[in-house]
GROMACS .gro file of C-alpha atoms in nm:
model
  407
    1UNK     CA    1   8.499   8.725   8.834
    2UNK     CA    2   8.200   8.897   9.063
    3UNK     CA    3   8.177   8.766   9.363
    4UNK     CA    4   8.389   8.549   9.657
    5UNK     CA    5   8.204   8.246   9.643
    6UNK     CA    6   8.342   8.222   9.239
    7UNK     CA    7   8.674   8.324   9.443
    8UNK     CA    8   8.681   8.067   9.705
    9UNK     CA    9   8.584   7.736   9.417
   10UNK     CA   10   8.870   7.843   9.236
   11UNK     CA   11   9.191   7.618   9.291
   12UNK     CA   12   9.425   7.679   9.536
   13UNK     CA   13   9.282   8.021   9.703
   14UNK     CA   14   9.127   7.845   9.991
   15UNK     CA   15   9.442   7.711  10.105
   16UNK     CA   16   9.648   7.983  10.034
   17UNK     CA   17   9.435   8.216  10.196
   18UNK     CA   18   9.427   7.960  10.499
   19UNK     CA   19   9.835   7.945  10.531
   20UNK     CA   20   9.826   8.363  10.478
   21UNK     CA   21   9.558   8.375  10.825
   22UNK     CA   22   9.738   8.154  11.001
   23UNK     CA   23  10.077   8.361  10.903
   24UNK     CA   24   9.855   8.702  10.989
   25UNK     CA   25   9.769   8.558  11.306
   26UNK     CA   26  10.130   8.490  11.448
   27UNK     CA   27  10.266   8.789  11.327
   28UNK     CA   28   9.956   8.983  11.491
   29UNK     CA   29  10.011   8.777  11.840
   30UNK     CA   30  10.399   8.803  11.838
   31UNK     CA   31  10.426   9.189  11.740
   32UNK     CA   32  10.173   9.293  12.068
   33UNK     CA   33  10.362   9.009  12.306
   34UNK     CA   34  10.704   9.180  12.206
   35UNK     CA   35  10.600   9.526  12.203
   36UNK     CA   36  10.468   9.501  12.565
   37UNK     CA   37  10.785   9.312  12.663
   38UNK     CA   38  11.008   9.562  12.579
   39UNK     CA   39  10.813   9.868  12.728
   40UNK     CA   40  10.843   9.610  13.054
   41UNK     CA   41  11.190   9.646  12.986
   42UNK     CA   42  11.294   9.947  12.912
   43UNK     CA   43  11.003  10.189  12.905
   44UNK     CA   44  11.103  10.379  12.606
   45UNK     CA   45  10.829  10.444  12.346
   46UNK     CA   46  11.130  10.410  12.055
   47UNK     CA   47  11.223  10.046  12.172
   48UNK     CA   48  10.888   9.893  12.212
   49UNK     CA   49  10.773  10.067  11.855
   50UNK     CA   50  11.065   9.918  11.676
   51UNK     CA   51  11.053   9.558  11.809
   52UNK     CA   52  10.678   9.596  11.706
   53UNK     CA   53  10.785   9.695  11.346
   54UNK     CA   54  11.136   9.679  11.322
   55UNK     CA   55  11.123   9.351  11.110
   56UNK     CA   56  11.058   9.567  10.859
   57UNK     CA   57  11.318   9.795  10.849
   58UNK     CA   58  11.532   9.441  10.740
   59UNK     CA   59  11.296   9.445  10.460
   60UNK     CA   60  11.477   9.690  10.214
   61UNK     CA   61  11.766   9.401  10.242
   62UNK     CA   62  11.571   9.131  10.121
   63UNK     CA   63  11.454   9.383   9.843
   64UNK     CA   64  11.771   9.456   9.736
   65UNK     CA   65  11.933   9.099   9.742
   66UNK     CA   66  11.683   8.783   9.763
   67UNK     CA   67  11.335   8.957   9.602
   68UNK     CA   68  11.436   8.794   9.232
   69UNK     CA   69  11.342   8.470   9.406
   70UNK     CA   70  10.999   8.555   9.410
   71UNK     CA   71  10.939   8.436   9.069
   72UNK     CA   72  11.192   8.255   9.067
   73UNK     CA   73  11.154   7.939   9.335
   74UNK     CA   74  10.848   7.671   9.356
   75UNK     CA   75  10.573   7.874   9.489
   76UNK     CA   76  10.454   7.611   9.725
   77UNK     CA   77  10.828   7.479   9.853
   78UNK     CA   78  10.919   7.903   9.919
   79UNK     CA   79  10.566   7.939  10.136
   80UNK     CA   80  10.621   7.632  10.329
   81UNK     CA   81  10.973   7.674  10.390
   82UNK     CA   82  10.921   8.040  10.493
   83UNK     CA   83  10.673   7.991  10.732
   84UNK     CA   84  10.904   7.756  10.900
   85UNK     CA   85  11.159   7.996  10.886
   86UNK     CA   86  10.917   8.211  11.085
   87UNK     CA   87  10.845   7.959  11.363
   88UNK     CA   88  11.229   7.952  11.471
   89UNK     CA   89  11.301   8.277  11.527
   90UNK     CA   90  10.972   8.340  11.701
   91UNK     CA   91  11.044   8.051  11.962
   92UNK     CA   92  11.378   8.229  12.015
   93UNK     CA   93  11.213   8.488  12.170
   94UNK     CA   94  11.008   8.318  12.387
   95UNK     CA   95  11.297   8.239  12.585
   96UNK     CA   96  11.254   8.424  12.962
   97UNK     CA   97  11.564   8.650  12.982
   98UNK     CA   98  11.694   8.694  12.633
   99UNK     CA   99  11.893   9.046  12.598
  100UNK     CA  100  11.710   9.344  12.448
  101UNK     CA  101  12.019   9.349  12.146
  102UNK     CA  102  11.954   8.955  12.118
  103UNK     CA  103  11.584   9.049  12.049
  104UNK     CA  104  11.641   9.325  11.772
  105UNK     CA  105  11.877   9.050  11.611
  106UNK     CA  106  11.594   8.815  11.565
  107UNK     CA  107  11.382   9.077  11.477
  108UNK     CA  108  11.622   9.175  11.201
  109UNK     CA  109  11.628   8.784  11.071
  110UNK     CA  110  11.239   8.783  11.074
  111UNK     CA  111  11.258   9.097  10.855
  112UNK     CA  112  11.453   8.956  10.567
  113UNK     CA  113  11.260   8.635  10.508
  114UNK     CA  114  10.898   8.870  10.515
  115UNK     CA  115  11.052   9.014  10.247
  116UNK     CA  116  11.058   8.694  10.016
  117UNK     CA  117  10.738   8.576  10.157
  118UNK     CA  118  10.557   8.892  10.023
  119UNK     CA  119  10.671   8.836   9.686
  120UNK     CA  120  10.611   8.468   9.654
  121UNK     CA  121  10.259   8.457   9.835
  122UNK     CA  122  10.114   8.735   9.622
  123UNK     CA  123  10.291   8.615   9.301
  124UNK     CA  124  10.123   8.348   9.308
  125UNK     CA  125   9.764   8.500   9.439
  126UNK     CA  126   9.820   8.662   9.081
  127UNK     CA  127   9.918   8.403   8.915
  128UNK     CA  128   9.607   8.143   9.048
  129UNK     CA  129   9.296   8.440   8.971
  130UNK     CA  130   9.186   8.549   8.627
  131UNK     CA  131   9.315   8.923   8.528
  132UNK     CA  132   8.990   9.076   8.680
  133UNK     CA  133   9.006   8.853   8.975
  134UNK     CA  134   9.304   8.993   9.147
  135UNK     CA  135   9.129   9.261   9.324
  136UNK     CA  136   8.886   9.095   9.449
  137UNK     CA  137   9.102   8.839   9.576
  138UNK     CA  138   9.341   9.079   9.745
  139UNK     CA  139   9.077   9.218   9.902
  140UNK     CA  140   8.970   8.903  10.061
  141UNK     CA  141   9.320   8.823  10.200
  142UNK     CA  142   9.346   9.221  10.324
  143UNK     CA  143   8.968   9.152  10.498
  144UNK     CA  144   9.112   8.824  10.644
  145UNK     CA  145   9.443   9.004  10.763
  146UNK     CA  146   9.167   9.272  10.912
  147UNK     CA  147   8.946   8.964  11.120
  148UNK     CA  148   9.286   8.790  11.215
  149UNK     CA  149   9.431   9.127  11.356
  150UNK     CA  150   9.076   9.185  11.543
  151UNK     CA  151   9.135   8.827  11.665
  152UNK     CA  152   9.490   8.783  11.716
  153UNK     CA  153   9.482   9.147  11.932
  154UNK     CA  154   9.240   9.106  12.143
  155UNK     CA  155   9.323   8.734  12.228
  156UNK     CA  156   9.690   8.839  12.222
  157UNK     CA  157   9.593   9.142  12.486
  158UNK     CA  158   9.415   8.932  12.720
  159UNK     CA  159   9.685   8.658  12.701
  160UNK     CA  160   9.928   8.896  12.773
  161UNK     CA  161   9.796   9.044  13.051
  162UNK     CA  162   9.719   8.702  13.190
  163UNK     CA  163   9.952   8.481  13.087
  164UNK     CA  164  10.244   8.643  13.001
  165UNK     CA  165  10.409   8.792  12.640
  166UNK     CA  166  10.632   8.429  12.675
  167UNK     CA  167  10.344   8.229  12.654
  168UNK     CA  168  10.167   8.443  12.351
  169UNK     CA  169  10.539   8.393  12.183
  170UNK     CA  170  10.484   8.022  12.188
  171UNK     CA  171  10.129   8.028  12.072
  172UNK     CA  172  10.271   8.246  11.774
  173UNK     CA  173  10.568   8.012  11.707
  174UNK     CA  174  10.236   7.691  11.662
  175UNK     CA  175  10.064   7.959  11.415
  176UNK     CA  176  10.358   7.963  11.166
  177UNK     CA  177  10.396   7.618  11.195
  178UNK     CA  178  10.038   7.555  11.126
  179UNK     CA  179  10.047   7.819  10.809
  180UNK     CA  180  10.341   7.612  10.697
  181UNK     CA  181  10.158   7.279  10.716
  182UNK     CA  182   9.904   7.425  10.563
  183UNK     CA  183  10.098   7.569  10.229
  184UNK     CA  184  10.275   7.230  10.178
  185UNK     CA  185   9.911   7.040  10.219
  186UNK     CA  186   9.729   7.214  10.047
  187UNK     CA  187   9.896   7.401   9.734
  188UNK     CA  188  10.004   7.192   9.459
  189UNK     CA  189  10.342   7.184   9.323
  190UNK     CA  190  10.397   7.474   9.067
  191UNK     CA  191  10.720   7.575   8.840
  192UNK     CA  192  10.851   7.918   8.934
  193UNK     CA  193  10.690   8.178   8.681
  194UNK     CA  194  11.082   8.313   8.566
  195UNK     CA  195  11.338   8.083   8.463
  196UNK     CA  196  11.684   8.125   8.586
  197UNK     CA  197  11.860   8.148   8.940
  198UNK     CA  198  11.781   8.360   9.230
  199UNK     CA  199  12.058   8.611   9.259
  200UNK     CA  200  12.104   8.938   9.418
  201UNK     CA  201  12.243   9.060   9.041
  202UNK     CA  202  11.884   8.974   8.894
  203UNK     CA  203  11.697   9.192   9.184
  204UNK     CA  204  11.864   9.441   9.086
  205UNK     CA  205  11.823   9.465   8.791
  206UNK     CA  206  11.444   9.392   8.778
  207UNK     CA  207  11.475   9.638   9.008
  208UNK     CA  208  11.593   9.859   8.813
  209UNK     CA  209  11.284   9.787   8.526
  210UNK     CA  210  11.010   9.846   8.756
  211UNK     CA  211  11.169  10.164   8.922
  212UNK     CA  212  11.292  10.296   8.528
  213UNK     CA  213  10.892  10.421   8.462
  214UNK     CA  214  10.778  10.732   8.621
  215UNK     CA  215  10.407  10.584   8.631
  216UNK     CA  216  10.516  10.264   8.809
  217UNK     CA  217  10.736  10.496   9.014
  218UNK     CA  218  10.478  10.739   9.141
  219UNK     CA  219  10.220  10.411   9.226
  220UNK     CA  220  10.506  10.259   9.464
  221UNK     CA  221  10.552  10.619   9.671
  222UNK     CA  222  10.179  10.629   9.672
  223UNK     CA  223  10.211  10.229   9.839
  224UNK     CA  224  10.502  10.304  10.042
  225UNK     CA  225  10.505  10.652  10.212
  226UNK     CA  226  10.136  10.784  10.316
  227UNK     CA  227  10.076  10.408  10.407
  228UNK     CA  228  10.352  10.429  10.624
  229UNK     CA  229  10.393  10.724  10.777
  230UNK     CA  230  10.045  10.641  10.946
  231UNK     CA  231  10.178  10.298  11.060
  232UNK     CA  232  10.384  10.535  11.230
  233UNK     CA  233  10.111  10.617  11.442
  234UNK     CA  234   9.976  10.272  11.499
  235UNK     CA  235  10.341  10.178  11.668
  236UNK     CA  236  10.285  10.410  11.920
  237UNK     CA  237   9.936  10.282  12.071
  238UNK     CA  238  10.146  10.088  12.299
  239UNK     CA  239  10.339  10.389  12.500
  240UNK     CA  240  10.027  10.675  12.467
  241UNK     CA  241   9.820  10.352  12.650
  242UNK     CA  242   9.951  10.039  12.719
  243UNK     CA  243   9.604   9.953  12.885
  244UNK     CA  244   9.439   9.959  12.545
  245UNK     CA  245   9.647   9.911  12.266
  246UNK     CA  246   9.499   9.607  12.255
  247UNK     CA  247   9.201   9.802  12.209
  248UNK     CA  248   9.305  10.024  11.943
  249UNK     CA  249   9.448   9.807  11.725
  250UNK     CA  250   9.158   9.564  11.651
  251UNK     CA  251   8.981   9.886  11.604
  252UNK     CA  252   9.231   9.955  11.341
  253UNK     CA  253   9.166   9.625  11.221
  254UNK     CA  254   8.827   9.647  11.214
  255UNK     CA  255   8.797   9.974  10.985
  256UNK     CA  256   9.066   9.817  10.756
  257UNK     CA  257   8.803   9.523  10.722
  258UNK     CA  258   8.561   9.798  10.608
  259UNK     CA  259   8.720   9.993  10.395
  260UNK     CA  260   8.863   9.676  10.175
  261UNK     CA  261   8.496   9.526  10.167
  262UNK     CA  262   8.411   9.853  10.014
  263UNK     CA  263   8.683   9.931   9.793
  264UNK     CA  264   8.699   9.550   9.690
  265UNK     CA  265   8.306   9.443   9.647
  266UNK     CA  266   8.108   9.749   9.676
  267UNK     CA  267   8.258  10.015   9.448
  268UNK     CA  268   8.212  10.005   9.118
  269UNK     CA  269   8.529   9.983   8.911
  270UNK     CA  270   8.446  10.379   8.755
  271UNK     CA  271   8.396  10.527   9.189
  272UNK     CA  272   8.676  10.308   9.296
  273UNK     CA  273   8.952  10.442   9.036
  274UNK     CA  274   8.899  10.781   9.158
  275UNK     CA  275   8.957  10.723   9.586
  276UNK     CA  276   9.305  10.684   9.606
  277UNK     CA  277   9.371  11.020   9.686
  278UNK     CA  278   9.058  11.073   9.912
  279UNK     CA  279   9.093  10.722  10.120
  280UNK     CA  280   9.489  10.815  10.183
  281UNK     CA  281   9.380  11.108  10.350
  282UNK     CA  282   9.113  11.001  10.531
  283UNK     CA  283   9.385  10.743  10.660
  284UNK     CA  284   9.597  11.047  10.809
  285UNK     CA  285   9.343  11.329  10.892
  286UNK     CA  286   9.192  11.102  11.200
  287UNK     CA  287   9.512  11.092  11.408
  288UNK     CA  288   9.535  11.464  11.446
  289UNK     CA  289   9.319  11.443  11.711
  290UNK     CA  290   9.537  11.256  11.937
  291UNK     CA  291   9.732  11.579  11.997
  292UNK     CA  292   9.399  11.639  12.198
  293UNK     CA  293   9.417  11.358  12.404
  294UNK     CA  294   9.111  11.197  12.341
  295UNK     CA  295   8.925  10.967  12.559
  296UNK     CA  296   8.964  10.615  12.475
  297UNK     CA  297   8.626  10.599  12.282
  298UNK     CA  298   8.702  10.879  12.073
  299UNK     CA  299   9.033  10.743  12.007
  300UNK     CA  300   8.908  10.412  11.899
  301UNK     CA  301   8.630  10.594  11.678
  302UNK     CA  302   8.941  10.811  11.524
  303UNK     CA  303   9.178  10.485  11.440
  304UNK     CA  304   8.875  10.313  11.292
  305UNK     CA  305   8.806  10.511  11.063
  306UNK     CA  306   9.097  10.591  10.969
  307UNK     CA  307   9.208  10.270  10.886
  308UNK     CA  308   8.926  10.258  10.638
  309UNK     CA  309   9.136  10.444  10.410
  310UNK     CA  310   9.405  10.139  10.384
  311UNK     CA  311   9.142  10.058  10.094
  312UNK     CA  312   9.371  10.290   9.913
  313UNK     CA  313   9.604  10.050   9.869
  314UNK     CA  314   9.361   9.792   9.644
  315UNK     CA  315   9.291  10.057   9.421
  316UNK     CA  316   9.724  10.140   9.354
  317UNK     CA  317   9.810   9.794   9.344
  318UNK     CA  318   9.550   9.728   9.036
  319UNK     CA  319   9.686   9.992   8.940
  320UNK     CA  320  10.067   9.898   8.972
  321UNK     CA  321   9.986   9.553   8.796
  322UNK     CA  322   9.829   9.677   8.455
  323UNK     CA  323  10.156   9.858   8.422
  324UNK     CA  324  10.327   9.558   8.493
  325UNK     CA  325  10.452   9.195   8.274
  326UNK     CA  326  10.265   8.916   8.400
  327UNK     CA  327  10.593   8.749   8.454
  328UNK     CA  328  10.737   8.954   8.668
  329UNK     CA  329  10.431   9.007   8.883
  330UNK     CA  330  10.560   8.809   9.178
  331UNK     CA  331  10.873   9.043   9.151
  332UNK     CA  332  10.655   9.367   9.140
  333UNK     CA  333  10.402   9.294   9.402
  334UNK     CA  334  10.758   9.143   9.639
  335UNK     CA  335  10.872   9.498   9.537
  336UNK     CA  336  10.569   9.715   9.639
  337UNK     CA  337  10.550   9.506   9.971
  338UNK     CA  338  10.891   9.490  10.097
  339UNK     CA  339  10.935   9.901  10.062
  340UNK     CA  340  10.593   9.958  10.196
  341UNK     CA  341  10.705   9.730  10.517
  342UNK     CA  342  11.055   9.882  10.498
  343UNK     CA  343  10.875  10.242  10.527
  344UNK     CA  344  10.655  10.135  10.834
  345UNK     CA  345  10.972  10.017  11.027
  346UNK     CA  346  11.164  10.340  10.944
  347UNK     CA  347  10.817  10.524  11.039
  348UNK     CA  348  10.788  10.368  11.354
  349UNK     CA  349  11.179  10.467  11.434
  350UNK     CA  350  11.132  10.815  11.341
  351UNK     CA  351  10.721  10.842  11.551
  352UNK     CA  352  10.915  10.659  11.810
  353UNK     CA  353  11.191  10.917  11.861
  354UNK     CA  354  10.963  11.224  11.791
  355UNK     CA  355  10.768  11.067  12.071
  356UNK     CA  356  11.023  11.025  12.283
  357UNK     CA  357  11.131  11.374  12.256
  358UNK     CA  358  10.770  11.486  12.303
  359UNK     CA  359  10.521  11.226  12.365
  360UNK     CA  360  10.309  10.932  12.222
  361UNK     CA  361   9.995  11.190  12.140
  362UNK     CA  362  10.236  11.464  11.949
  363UNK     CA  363  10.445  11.232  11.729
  364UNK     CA  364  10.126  11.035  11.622
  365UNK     CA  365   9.969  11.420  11.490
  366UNK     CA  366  10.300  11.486  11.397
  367UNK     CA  367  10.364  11.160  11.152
  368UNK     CA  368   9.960  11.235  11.028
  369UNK     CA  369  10.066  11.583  10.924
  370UNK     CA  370  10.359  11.425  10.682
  371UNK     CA  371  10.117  11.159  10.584
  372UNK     CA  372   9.867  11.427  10.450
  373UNK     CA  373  10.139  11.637  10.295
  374UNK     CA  374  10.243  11.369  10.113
  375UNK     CA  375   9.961  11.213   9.977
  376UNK     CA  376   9.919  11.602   9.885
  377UNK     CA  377  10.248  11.601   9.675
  378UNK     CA  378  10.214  11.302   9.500
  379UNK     CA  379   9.832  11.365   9.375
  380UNK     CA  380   9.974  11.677   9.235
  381UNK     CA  381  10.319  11.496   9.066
  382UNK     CA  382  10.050  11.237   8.912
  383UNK     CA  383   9.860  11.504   8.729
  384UNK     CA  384  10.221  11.657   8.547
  385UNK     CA  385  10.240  11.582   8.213
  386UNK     CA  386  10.505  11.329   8.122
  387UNK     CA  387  10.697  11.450   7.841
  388UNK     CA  388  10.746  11.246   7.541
  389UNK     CA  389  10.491  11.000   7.710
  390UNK     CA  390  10.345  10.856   7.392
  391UNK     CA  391  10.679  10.835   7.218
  392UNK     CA  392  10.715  10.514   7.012
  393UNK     CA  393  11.090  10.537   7.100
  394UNK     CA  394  11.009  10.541   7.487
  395UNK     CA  395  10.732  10.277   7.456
  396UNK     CA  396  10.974  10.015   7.262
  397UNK     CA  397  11.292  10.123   7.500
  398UNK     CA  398  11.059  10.026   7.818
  399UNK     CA  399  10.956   9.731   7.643
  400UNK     CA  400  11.321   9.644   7.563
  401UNK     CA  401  11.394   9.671   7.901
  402UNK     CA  402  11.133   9.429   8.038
  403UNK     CA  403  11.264   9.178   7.793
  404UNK     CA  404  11.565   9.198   7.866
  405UNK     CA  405  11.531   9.167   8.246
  406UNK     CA  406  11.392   8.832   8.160
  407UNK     CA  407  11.645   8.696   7.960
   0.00000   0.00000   0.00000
């Protein structure tokens, strides 16, 4: 597969890629309306980062207990049913006066049915593309997530500051609504790719598969932690200036765009294999420079192009999936997305209390510093010679194991 238009004729991507923009788009919306809500509130950098990204700190639950689901429901049913799920929650907290604990509560709900939602939506992204059509294909869901974030910020921003965050709630709570319509439209009905029962026993224990081989293991840190760590950073736009986070997160958006047009359609497969290590720390080095202070135009010049390392992550997951059973792709890619969601909420809790210790501009130069170190480590763990790699013993044991998760 070479190009999007072969992408966008085949079966089922246009509509899934419809319900994932108009799922992008309320989470983009909701996350600015809440985060400014709270600093209204409370005016505490930690708070307003953490109802911006705490729903992801619930995701390491729905890892550990409901992820085996992911291959294991009707693809179309789970994405329709989720993005209701979605809409309820989010019209919860459009109601005027609702407590600051009654806030993180629904926050914590939203965060365990994104994790699900991860597994099922790209599951089946894998599932509907040829073997060499993946990438591309990601990479034109990560570019949409990029123009719906440029969208959904700056008309979030300027609804916010004339409307109110209530009002961008409700608009948010009509986007999942929409993405569910969508999914139930305009997928058609498939069988899950597993057979058996969703049950936290069987997400453990696949689990247990994908974590049991150091190759697989190293590609999820690489996913999870530099990835993270500069989400970190992007939680605190709010508090170092509320004025423009707006601002600085479609120009986050923007270079994200950029760099998974380039990793995705412009690089050739034998450039492309080689820039993980490179893109991840171009996606740190950038926010050092906020311990400057920079002027507003500098800053947005910084967070664009850093975010054109998130490219990085194309390159690991095609990675992460020839290491990987078709059948338990859903399950994998659930895996890599729940704990690199999970790390961004515990990254914004950590930038959030180094920042509220210090301030906005340290922590974010503080959490790029960890990013870079690392990205550092891991390049060098990747290159350490696995012993008894090639052993036929090793090779049928893992292949065992895969079985028998399956069975």
């Amino acid at each position: 597969m070479t190009g999007y238009r072969q992408l966008l004729r085949t079966p089922e991507f246009t509509p899934l890629l419809l319900s994932s923009a108009a799922h992008t788009a309320a989470h983009t919306v909701a996350g600015l309306a809440l985060g400014t809500l709270v600093h209204r509130a409370t005016g505490s950098p930690l708070l307003s980062a953490v109802s911006m990204f705490g729903p992801s700190l619930a995701q390491v639950l729905g890892a550990t207990f409901l992820l085996s689901g992911a291959d294991r429901l009707p693809p179309r049913t789970a994405l329709a049913g989720l993005s209701l799920a979605f809409a309820t929650p989010t019209a919860v907290l459009a109601v005027p006066g609702l407590p600051v604990a009654a806030v993180f509560a629904v926050v914590l709900a939203q965060g365990l049915i994104a994790a699900l939602g991860g597994g099922v939506r790209w599951g089946l992204l894998h599932e509907i593309l040829p073997k060499d059509g993946y990438l591309p294909g990601r990479s034109v869901f990560n570019m949409m997530s990029g123009l719906m974030q440029i969208t959904g910020y700056a008309l979030g921003g300027a609804l916010v500051t004339t409307l109110s965050p209530h009002t961008v709630l409700l608009l948010a709570t009509l986007l999942h609504a929409t993405a569910s319509a969508t999914a139930r439209l305009g997928l058609t009905a498939r069988p899950p790719r597993a057979a058996g029962r969703p049950s936290a026993a069987e997400t453990w224990r696949v689990n247990a598969v994908l974590w049991s081989s150091r190759p697989r293991r190293l590609v999820y840190l690489g996913l999870w932690l530099p990835n993270g760590l500069v989400v970190g950073c992007e939680a605190l736009f709010v508090s170092y200036d509320p004025g423009a986070a707006g601002t600085l997160f479609a120009c986050g958006a923007l270079g994200m765009l950029a760099g998974d047009l380039a990793v995705g359609r412009l690089l050739p497969p034998t450039v492309r294999t080689r820039l993980a290590t490179p893109l991840l720390l171009l996606l740190a080095t950038p926010y050092a420079l906020f311990a400057l202070h920079p002027p507003l135009p500098v800053a947005a010049l910084c967070v664009t192009l850093a975010s054109v390392g998130f490219g990085a992550s194309l390159v690991q997951q095609e990675h992460l999936m020839a290491l990987t059973p078709a059948e338990l792709s859903g399950h994998a890619l659930g895996l890599h997305s729940a704990g690199m969601l999970t790390l961004q909420g515990v990254s914004a809790v950590v930038a959030g209390t180094v920042a509220q210790l210090t301030s906005p501009a340290t922590a974010m130069a503080v959490m790029a510093a960890a990013s870079t170190t690392v990205t550092l480590t891991l390049a060098v763990a990747s290159r350490w010679p696995l012993r008894n790699a090639g052993s036929p013993s090793r090779s049928a044991s893992r292949t065992d194991e895969v079985r028998d998760a399956n069975e």
